[in-house]
Amino acid sequence: MSDLRIAIAGVGKIARDQHIPSLARVEGVGLVAACSRNATVKGIANFPTIEAMLDGMPEIDAVALCTPPGVRHAYAAAALRAGKHVLLEKPPGATLSEIEPLAAFAAEKGLTLFATWHSRFAPAVDAARRFLADAVIGKVEVEWKEDVRHWHPGQAWIWEPGGLGVFDPGINALSIVTAILPQPIFLTGSTLEFPGNRAQPIAATLAFADGRGLEVSAVFDWRQTGPQTWDIRADTDKGRIVLSSGGSVLTIDGTVVSNAPEAEYDGIYKHFARLVAEGRSEVDVSPLRHVADAFLLGRRVEVEAFHD
Ligand code: NAP
């Protein structure tokens, strides 16, 4: 089968750090075009808008949306209208309700819509899921703390409505939690810390339950400097597991059982090619639903102003 001809929309940090290198490495996919208002990618066709790209290059098979979430729906709808498969960066939309019509549209057109959660492709996540599948889980603690200045330098959109603030990384933790726990959970409370000069939170504390005794707590904080913390710990009848480094390393009772090199975006593109070949879509909104619930139940606390 010939390579899936992929175009990228939104050439920013994640497109350059991950999508473009993975598209060059993974067999069965290839980058043929990009659209971005200000940026270009060397060696391929570049367009200033998605409409110009879809009109100018009818041979494109699929579009990978690497823009901020605010324009995700409009770009995805345009690509589906033009008969292209669509890969959505996380989060899959700015709202929950905008995603369902996209999924219905893709199904109607016989196209693949893939709402990616890159952290689910971290190398130790599947081992953690298998460990927990038959465990009695008492308590889960999530600690996701990073330096916003390092990961989102000068990104104004992330602090605006729809940008998610600290939930931009926090949703990665929730995408892992929802993938590894054998039962669904629901939010019971949240506290959101907003810098006085920003529309989105810089830190959040969340509590979840499953109604059957499981307790899950999560702390997200963007003010961490030095080493970053991306850990999920679970106490079970089979032992205590720690999934650390964003899902890369798994320890059981202090012994490392899984520690492989990171290859999240290669995994994403291999899976996308498989979904397209099999004529399937994959659209799981559960991490975004938990974030929406955190805003619904959130107690707002004002903290020190944040300056880039
Ligand atoms: P970014 O560096 O700001 O890049 C996004 C690009 O999208 C911009 O450079 C911009 O390029 C284009 N764009 C189109 N419409 C835009 C609009 N209305 N406002 C702002 N930019 C617009 O952001 P990013 O870090 O790559 O994040 C993009 C998505 O990837 C987000 O959903 C984020 O959650 C996700 N993600 C990011 C990371 C990370 O480490 N940064 C990791 C995983 C996932 P033009 O100006 O040329 O149009």
mmCIF file of N, CA, C and O and ligand atoms in Angstrom, residues 10-15 36-39 66-69 71-72 75 89-91 118 151-152 155 157 168 265, ligand 1:
data_model
loop_
_atom_site.group_PDB
_atom_site.id
_atom_site.type_symbol
_atom_site.label_atom_id
_atom_site.label_comp_id
_atom_site.label_asym_id
_atom_site.label_seq_id
_atom_site.Cartn_x
_atom_site.Cartn_y
_atom_site.Cartn_z
ATOM 1 N N GLY A 10 -0.920 24.105 11.334
ATOM 2 C CA GLY A 10 -0.436 24.760 12.554
ATOM 3 C C GLY A 10 0.994 24.349 12.838
ATOM 4 O O GLY A 10 1.236 23.360 13.542
ATOM 5 N N VAL A 11 1.949 25.077 12.273
ATOM 6 C CA VAL A 11 3.361 24.715 12.455
ATOM 7 C C VAL A 11 3.907 25.499 13.653
ATOM 8 O O VAL A 11 4.341 26.638 13.531
ATOM 9 N N GLY A 12 3.833 24.884 14.825
ATOM 10 C CA GLY A 12 4.343 25.487 16.057
ATOM 11 C C GLY A 12 5.231 24.492 16.772
ATOM 12 O O GLY A 12 5.850 23.632 16.140
ATOM 13 N N LYS A 13 5.243 24.582 18.113
ATOM 14 C CA LYS A 13 6.187 23.771 18.905
ATOM 15 C C LYS A 13 5.968 22.267 18.723
ATOM 16 O O LYS A 13 6.907 21.531 18.431
ATOM 17 N N ILE A 14 4.729 21.807 18.853
ATOM 18 C CA ILE A 14 4.527 20.350 18.814
ATOM 19 C C ILE A 14 4.699 19.797 17.401
ATOM 20 O O ILE A 14 5.162 18.668 17.230
ATOM 21 N N ALA A 15 4.340 20.587 16.404
ATOM 22 C CA ALA A 15 4.548 20.133 15.020
ATOM 23 C C ALA A 15 6.046 19.925 14.789
ATOM 24 O O ALA A 15 6.462 18.894 14.250
ATOM 25 N N SER A 36 0.074 27.103 7.723
ATOM 26 C CA SER A 36 0.300 27.871 8.935
ATOM 27 C C SER A 36 0.272 29.326 8.516
ATOM 28 O O SER A 36 0.703 29.657 7.407
ATOM 29 N N ARG A 37 -0.240 30.193 9.419
ATOM 30 C CA ARG A 37 -0.377 31.593 9.031
ATOM 31 C C ARG A 37 0.970 32.266 8.898
ATOM 32 O O ARG A 37 1.165 33.147 8.062
ATOM 33 N N ASN A 38 1.951 31.859 9.712
ATOM 34 C CA ASN A 38 3.244 32.560 9.729
ATOM 35 C C ASN A 38 4.444 31.671 9.458
ATOM 36 O O ASN A 38 5.499 32.185 9.090
ATOM 37 N N ALA A 39 4.296 30.366 9.652
ATOM 38 C CA ALA A 39 5.469 29.477 9.572
ATOM 39 C C ALA A 39 5.406 28.591 8.339
ATOM 40 O O ALA A 39 4.324 28.378 7.770
ATOM 41 N N CYS A 66 -2.403 20.516 14.439
ATOM 42 C CA CYS A 66 -1.446 20.837 15.510
ATOM 43 C C CYS A 66 -1.611 22.270 15.990
ATOM 44 O O CYS A 66 -0.679 22.858 16.549
ATOM 45 N N THR A 67 -2.758 22.858 15.757
ATOM 46 C CA THR A 67 -3.049 24.225 16.209
ATOM 47 C C THR A 67 -3.468 24.200 17.677
ATOM 48 O O THR A 67 -3.734 23.125 18.233
ATOM 49 N N PRO A 68 -3.612 25.357 18.311
ATOM 50 C CA PRO A 68 -4.288 25.401 19.614
ATOM 51 C C PRO A 68 -5.736 24.935 19.454
ATOM 52 O O PRO A 68 -6.299 24.971 18.349
ATOM 53 N N PRO A 69 -6.374 24.506 20.570
ATOM 54 C CA PRO A 69 -7.710 23.902 20.459
ATOM 55 C C PRO A 69 -8.811 24.833 19.940
ATOM 56 O O PRO A 69 -9.812 24.356 19.392
ATOM 57 N N VAL A 71 -9.242 26.582 17.342
ATOM 58 C CA VAL A 71 -9.609 26.503 15.924
ATOM 59 C C VAL A 71 -9.747 25.051 15.455
ATOM 60 O O VAL A 71 -9.951 24.798 14.277
ATOM 61 N N ARG A 72 -9.644 24.115 16.406
ATOM 62 C CA ARG A 72 -9.640 22.690 16.048
ATOM 63 C C ARG A 72 -10.888 22.293 15.263
ATOM 64 O O ARG A 72 -10.815 21.624 14.237
ATOM 65 N N TYR A 75 -11.124 23.738 11.597
ATOM 66 C CA TYR A 75 -10.128 23.100 10.719
ATOM 67 C C TYR A 75 -10.541 21.653 10.422
ATOM 68 O O TYR A 75 -10.426 21.174 9.287
ATOM 69 N N GLU A 89 -4.703 16.798 17.507
ATOM 70 C CA GLU A 89 -3.839 16.886 18.684
ATOM 71 C C GLU A 89 -4.759 16.957 19.904
ATOM 72 O O GLU A 89 -5.949 17.255 19.799
ATOM 73 N N LYS A 90 -4.196 16.707 21.071
ATOM 74 C CA LYS A 90 -4.988 16.872 22.276
ATOM 75 C C LYS A 90 -4.994 18.337 22.692
ATOM 76 O O LYS A 90 -4.023 19.036 22.403
ATOM 77 N N PRO A 91 -6.035 18.859 23.318
ATOM 78 C CA PRO A 91 -7.339 18.237 23.516
ATOM 79 C C PRO A 91 -8.105 18.241 22.198
ATOM 80 O O PRO A 91 -7.841 19.091 21.337
ATOM 81 N N HIS A 118 -1.403 11.754 23.371
ATOM 82 C CA HIS A 118 -0.032 11.253 23.167
ATOM 83 C C HIS A 118 0.504 10.503 24.365
ATOM 84 O O HIS A 118 1.239 9.529 24.218
ATOM 85 N N TRP A 151 7.953 24.768 28.827
ATOM 86 C CA TRP A 151 7.153 23.978 27.876
ATOM 87 C C TRP A 151 6.257 24.824 26.992
ATOM 88 O O TRP A 151 5.831 24.376 25.929
ATOM 89 N N HIS A 152 5.929 26.034 27.443
ATOM 90 C CA HIS A 152 5.005 26.872 26.664
ATOM 91 C C HIS A 152 5.516 28.300 26.578
ATOM 92 O O HIS A 152 4.816 29.243 26.927
ATOM 93 N N GLN A 155 3.483 31.373 24.841
ATOM 94 C CA GLN A 155 2.215 30.963 24.201
ATOM 95 C C GLN A 155 1.035 31.679 24.870
ATOM 96 O O GLN A 155 0.531 31.238 25.904
ATOM 97 N N TRP A 157 -2.065 31.976 23.845
ATOM 98 C CA TRP A 157 -3.362 31.290 23.729
ATOM 99 C C TRP A 157 -3.667 30.382 24.911
ATOM 100 O O TRP A 157 -4.833 30.182 25.266
ATOM 101 N N ASP A 168 -3.700 21.956 30.278
ATOM 102 C CA ASP A 168 -3.071 21.542 29.010
ATOM 103 C C ASP A 168 -2.118 20.366 29.267
ATOM 104 O O ASP A 168 -2.235 19.336 28.607
ATOM 105 N N TYR A 265 4.932 9.793 19.608
ATOM 106 C CA TYR A 265 4.334 10.242 18.340
ATOM 107 C C TYR A 265 4.542 9.226 17.222
ATOM 108 O O TYR A 265 3.707 9.140 16.311
HETATM 109 P P1 NAP B 1 2.176 26.614 19.415
HETATM 110 O O1 NAP B 1 3.663 26.490 19.575
HETATM 111 O O2 NAP B 1 1.527 27.895 19.774
HETATM 112 O O3 NAP B 1 1.861 26.209 17.914
HETATM 113 C C1 NAP B 1 0.572 26.181 17.379
HETATM 114 C C2 NAP B 1 0.608 26.851 16.003
HETATM 115 O O4 NAP B 1 -0.717 26.860 15.481
HETATM 116 C C3 NAP B 1 1.048 28.293 16.065
HETATM 117 O O5 NAP B 1 2.442 28.399 15.937
HETATM 118 C C4 NAP B 1 0.286 28.937 14.929
HETATM 119 O O6 NAP B 1 1.121 29.005 13.777
HETATM 120 C C5 NAP B 1 -0.870 27.995 14.616
HETATM 121 N N1 NAP B 1 -2.181 28.618 14.874
HETATM 122 C C6 NAP B 1 -3.268 28.527 14.054
HETATM 123 N N2 NAP B 1 -4.305 29.193 14.561
HETATM 124 C C7 NAP B 1 -3.883 29.739 15.702
HETATM 125 C C8 NAP B 1 -4.521 30.559 16.661
HETATM 126 N N3 NAP B 1 -5.787 30.947 16.545
HETATM 127 N N4 NAP B 1 -3.787 30.949 17.736
HETATM 128 C C9 NAP B 1 -2.499 30.581 17.883
HETATM 129 N N5 NAP B 1 -1.852 29.788 16.986
HETATM 130 C C10 NAP B 1 -2.544 29.380 15.901
HETATM 131 O O7 NAP B 1 1.428 25.494 20.268
HETATM 132 P P2 NAP B 1 1.920 23.987 20.529
HETATM 133 O O8 NAP B 1 2.669 23.901 21.814
HETATM 134 O O9 NAP B 1 2.524 23.435 19.324
HETATM 135 O O10 NAP B 1 0.499 23.323 20.846
HETATM 136 C C11 NAP B 1 -0.431 23.035 19.811
HETATM 137 C C12 NAP B 1 -1.305 21.894 20.305
HETATM 138 O O11 NAP B 1 -0.458 20.758 20.586
HETATM 139 C C13 NAP B 1 -2.041 22.215 21.600
HETATM 140 O O12 NAP B 1 -3.335 21.713 21.577
HETATM 141 C C14 NAP B 1 -1.206 21.515 22.670
HETATM 142 O O13 NAP B 1 -1.992 21.094 23.761
HETATM 143 C C15 NAP B 1 -0.689 20.317 21.905
HETATM 144 N N6 NAP B 1 0.553 19.777 22.472
HETATM 145 C C16 NAP B 1 1.595 20.614 22.803
HETATM 146 C C17 NAP B 1 2.729 20.071 23.399
HETATM 147 C C18 NAP B 1 3.918 20.928 23.802
HETATM 148 O O14 NAP B 1 4.864 20.398 24.422
HETATM 149 N N7 NAP B 1 3.969 22.210 23.483
HETATM 150 C C19 NAP B 1 2.808 18.698 23.650
HETATM 151 C C20 NAP B 1 1.766 17.875 23.232
HETATM 152 C C21 NAP B 1 0.636 18.437 22.650
HETATM 153 P P3 NAP B 1 0.895 30.230 12.740
HETATM 154 O O15 NAP B 1 0.988 31.483 13.527
HETATM 155 O O16 NAP B 1 1.988 30.045 11.729
HETATM 156 O O17 NAP B 1 -0.495 30.002 12.165
#
